[in-house]
Short mmCIF file of C-alpha atoms in Angstrom, two decimals:
data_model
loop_
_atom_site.label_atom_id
_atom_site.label_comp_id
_atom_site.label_asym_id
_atom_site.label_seq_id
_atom_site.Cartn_x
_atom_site.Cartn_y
_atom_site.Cartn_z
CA UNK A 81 26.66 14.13 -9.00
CA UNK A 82 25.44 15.14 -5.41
CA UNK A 83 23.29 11.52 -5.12
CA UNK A 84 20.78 9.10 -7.10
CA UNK A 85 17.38 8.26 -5.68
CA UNK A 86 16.06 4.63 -7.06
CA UNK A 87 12.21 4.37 -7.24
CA UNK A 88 10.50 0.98 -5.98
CA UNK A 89 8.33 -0.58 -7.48
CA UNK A 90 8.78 -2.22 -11.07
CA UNK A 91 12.63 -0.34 -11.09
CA UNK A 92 14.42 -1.42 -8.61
CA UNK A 93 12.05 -4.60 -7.48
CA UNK A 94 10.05 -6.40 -10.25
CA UNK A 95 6.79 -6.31 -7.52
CA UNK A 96 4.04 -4.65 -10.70
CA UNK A 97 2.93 -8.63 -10.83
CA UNK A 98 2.86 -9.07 -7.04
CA UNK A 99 0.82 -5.87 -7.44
CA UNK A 100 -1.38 -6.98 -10.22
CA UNK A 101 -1.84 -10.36 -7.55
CA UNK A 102 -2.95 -8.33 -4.77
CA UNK A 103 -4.83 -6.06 -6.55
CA UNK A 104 -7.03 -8.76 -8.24
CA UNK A 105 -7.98 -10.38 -5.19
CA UNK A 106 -9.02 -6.87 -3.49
CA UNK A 107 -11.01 -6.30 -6.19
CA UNK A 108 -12.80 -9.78 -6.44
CA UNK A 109 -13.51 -9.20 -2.27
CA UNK A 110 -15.26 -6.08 -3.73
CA UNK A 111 -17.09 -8.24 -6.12
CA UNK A 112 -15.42 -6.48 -9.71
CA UNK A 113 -12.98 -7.38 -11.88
CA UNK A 114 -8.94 -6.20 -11.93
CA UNK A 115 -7.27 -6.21 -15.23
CA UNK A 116 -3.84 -5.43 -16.26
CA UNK A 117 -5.28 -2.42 -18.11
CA UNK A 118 -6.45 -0.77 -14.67
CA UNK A 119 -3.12 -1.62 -13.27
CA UNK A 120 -1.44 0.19 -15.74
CA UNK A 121 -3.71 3.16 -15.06
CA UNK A 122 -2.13 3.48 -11.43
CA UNK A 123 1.60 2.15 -12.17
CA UNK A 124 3.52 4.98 -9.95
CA UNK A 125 0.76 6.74 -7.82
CA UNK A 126 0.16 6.60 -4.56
CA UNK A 127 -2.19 4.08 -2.62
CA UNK A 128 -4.46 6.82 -1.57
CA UNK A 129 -5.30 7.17 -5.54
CA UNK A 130 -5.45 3.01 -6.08
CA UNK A 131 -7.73 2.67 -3.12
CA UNK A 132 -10.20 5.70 -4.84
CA UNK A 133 -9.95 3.88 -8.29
CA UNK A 134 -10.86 0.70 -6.74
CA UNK A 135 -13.92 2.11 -5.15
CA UNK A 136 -14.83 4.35 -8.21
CA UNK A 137 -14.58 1.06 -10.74
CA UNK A 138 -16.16 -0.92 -8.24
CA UNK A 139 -18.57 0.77 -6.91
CA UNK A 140 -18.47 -1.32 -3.61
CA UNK A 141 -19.40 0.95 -0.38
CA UNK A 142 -16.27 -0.04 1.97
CA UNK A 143 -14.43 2.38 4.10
CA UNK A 144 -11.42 3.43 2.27
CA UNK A 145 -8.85 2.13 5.48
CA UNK A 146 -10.12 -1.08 4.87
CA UNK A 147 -9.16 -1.44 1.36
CA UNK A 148 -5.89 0.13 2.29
CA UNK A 149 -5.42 -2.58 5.09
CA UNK A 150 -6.24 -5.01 2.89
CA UNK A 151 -3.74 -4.15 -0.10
CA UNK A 152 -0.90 -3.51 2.46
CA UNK A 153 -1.28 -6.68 4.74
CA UNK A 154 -1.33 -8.50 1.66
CA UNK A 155 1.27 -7.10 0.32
CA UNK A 156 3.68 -7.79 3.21
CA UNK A 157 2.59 -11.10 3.43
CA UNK A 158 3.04 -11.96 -0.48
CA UNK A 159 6.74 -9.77 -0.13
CA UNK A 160 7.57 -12.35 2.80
CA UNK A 161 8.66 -14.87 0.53
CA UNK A 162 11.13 -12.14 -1.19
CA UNK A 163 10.86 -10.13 -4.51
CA UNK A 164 13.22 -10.60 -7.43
CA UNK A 165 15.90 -7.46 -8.01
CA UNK A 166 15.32 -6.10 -11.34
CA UNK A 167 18.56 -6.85 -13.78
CA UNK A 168 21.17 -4.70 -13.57
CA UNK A 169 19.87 -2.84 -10.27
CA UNK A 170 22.23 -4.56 -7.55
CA UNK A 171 25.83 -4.01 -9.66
CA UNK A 172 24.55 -0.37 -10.16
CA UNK A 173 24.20 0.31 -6.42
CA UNK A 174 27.40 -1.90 -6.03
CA UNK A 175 29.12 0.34 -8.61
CA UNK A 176 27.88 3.92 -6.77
CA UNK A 177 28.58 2.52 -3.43
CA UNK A 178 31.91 1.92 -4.33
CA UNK A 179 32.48 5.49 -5.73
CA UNK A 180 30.97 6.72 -2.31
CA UNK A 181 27.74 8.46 -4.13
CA UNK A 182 24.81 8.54 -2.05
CA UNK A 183 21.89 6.66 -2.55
CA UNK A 184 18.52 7.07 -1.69
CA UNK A 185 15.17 5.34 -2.11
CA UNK A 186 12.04 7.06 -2.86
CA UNK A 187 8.90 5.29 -3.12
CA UNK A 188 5.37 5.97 -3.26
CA UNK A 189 4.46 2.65 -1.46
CA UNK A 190 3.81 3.08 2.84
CA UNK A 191 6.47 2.53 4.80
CA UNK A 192 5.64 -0.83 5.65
CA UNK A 193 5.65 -2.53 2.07
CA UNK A 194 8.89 -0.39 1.25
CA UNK A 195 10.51 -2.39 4.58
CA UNK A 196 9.24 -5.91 3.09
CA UNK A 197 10.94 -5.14 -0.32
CA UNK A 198 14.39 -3.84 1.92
CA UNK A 199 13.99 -7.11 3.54
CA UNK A 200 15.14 -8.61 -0.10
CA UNK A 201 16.75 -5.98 -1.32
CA UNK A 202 19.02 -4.60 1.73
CA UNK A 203 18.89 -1.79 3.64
CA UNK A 204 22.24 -1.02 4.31
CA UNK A 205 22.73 -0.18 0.54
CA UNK A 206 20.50 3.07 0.76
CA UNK A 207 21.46 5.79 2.80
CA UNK A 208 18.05 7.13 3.19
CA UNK A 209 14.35 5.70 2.30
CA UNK A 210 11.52 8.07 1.65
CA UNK A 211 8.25 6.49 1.48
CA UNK A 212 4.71 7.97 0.88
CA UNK A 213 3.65 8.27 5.13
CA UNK A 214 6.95 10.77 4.83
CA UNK A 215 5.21 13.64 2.70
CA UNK A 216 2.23 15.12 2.68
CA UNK A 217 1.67 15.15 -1.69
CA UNK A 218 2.98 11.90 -3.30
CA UNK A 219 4.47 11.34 -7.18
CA UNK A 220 3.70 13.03 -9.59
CA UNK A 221 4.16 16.13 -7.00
CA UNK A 222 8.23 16.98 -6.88
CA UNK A 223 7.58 16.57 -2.85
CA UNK A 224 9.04 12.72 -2.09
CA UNK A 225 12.11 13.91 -4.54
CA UNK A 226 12.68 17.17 -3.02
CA UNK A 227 12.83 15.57 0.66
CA UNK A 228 15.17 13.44 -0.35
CA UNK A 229 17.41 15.50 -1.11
CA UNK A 230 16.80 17.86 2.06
CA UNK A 231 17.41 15.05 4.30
CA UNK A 232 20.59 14.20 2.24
CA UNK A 233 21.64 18.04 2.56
CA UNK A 234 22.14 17.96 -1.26
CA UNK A 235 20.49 19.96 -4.43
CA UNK A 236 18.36 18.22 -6.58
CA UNK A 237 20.01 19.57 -9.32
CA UNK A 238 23.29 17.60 -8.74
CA UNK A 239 20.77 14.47 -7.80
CA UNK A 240 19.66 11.47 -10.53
CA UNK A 241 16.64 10.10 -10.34
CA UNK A 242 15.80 6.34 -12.05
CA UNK A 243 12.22 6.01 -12.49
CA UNK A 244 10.19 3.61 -14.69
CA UNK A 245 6.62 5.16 -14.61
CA UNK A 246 5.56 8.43 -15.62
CA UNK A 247 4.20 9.63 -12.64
CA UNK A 248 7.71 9.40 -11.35
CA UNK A 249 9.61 10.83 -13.93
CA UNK A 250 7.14 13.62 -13.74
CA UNK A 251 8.19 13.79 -10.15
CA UNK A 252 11.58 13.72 -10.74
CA UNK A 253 11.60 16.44 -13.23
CA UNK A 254 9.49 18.50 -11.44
CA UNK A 255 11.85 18.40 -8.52
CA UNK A 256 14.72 19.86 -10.82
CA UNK A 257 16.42 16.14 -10.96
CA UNK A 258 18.19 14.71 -13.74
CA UNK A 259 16.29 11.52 -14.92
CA UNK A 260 16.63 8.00 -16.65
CA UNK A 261 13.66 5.91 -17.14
CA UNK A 262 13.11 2.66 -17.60
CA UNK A 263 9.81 2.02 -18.80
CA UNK A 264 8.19 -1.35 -16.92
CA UNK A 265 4.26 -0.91 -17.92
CA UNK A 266 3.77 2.20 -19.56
CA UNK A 267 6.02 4.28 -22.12
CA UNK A 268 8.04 7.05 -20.98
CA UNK A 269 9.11 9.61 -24.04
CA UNK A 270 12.68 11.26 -24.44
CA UNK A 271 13.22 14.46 -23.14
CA UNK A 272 15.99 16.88 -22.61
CA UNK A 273 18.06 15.47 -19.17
CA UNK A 274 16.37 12.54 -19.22
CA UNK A 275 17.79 9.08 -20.97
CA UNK A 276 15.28 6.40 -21.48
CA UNK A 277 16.67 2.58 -21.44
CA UNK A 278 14.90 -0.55 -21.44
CA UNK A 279 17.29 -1.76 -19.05
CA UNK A 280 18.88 -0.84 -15.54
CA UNK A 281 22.00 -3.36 -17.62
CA UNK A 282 22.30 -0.74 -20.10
CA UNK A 283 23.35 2.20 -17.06
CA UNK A 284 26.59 2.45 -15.75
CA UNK A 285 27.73 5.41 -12.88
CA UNK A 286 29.68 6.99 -15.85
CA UNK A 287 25.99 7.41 -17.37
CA UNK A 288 24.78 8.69 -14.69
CA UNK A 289 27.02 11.60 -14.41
CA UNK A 290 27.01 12.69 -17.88
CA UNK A 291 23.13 13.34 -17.46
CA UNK A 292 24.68 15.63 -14.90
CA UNK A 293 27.72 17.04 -17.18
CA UNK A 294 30.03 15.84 -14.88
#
């Protein structure tokens, strides 16, 4: 096992209901209604696709960069006050640090929402941190995954990926990576090389490199 890439949001960080917050109050500024049904329609994509939803549902005529300002300065701010670690995330990046395997985070939030969440979570515990303003095609694309482990000077064959949407497993997979989800709001099926759990508790390194063979 070359390294293991975390995702963000609702994997390593329980931020879907800061999310869901934010989200609602964009929405009612554009004079609709959010739901937790729409949310779940966008859990792992990029913000590019949340701001396009948003307009599409609705129907508001606002400049795209000012939705995006809106959902990432209030994002930051709400992140400010911290975001709760997701059980069982800190020992595992305890447990790989201490067997010197790399770790990476790769997010499809911008770069300034993934440094809020560090704020909390530490960014001394990731060796890298690829967000979405570092590629050009976002989860589900194999692209964020694939850098990763470029920049790591690895193969994403030897890499693990956790993931708890389907967008990023499908990113993961794509990208030739070894996967275990952990579903947060929408299922994720079992697959070959992939190991679903409903808990980061339930993982352990030795997991980890048995997905791998090794």
């Amino acid at each position: 096992m070359d390294a293991v890439f975390f995702d963000m949001d609702g994997l390593l960080v329980d931020s879907e209901r800061v999310w869901l917050e934010i989200e609602t109050g964009v929405m009612a500024r554009l004079g609709a209604a959010w739901t937790p049904e729409h949310q779940a329609n966008l859990v792992g994509g990029s913000m590019e696709r949340t701001v396009d939803y948003m307009l599409a549902v609705s129907g508001a005529d606002v400049p795209p960069e000012s939705i995006r300002a809106w959902m990432t300065d209030g994002m930051v701010a709400r992140l400010q006050d911290g975001v709760p670690v997701m059980p069982g995330a800190s020992e595992l990046l305890d447990a790989l640090r201490d067997e010197g395997v790399p770790v990476g985070l790769v997010t499809s939030s911008v770069r300034p929402i993934a440094d809020a969440v560090l704020k909390s979570v530490g960014r001394e515990r990731f060796d890298l941190v690829v967000t979405a303003d570092d590629v050009t095609r976002t989860k589900p694309d194999p692209e964020p995954y694939l850098t990763a482990a470029r920049r790591l000077g690895v193969e994403s064959a030897r890499c693990v990926v956790l993931e708890d949407s389907p967008n990023g497993v499908a990113a993961a997979t794509a990208a030739g990576c070894a996967v275990v989800a952990v579903p947060s709001l929408v299922p994720v099926e079992e697959a070959p090389g992939r190991l679903v759990v409903p808990s980061l508790t339930r993982v352990g390194v030795a997991d980890l490199r048995a997905l791998l063979g090794s």
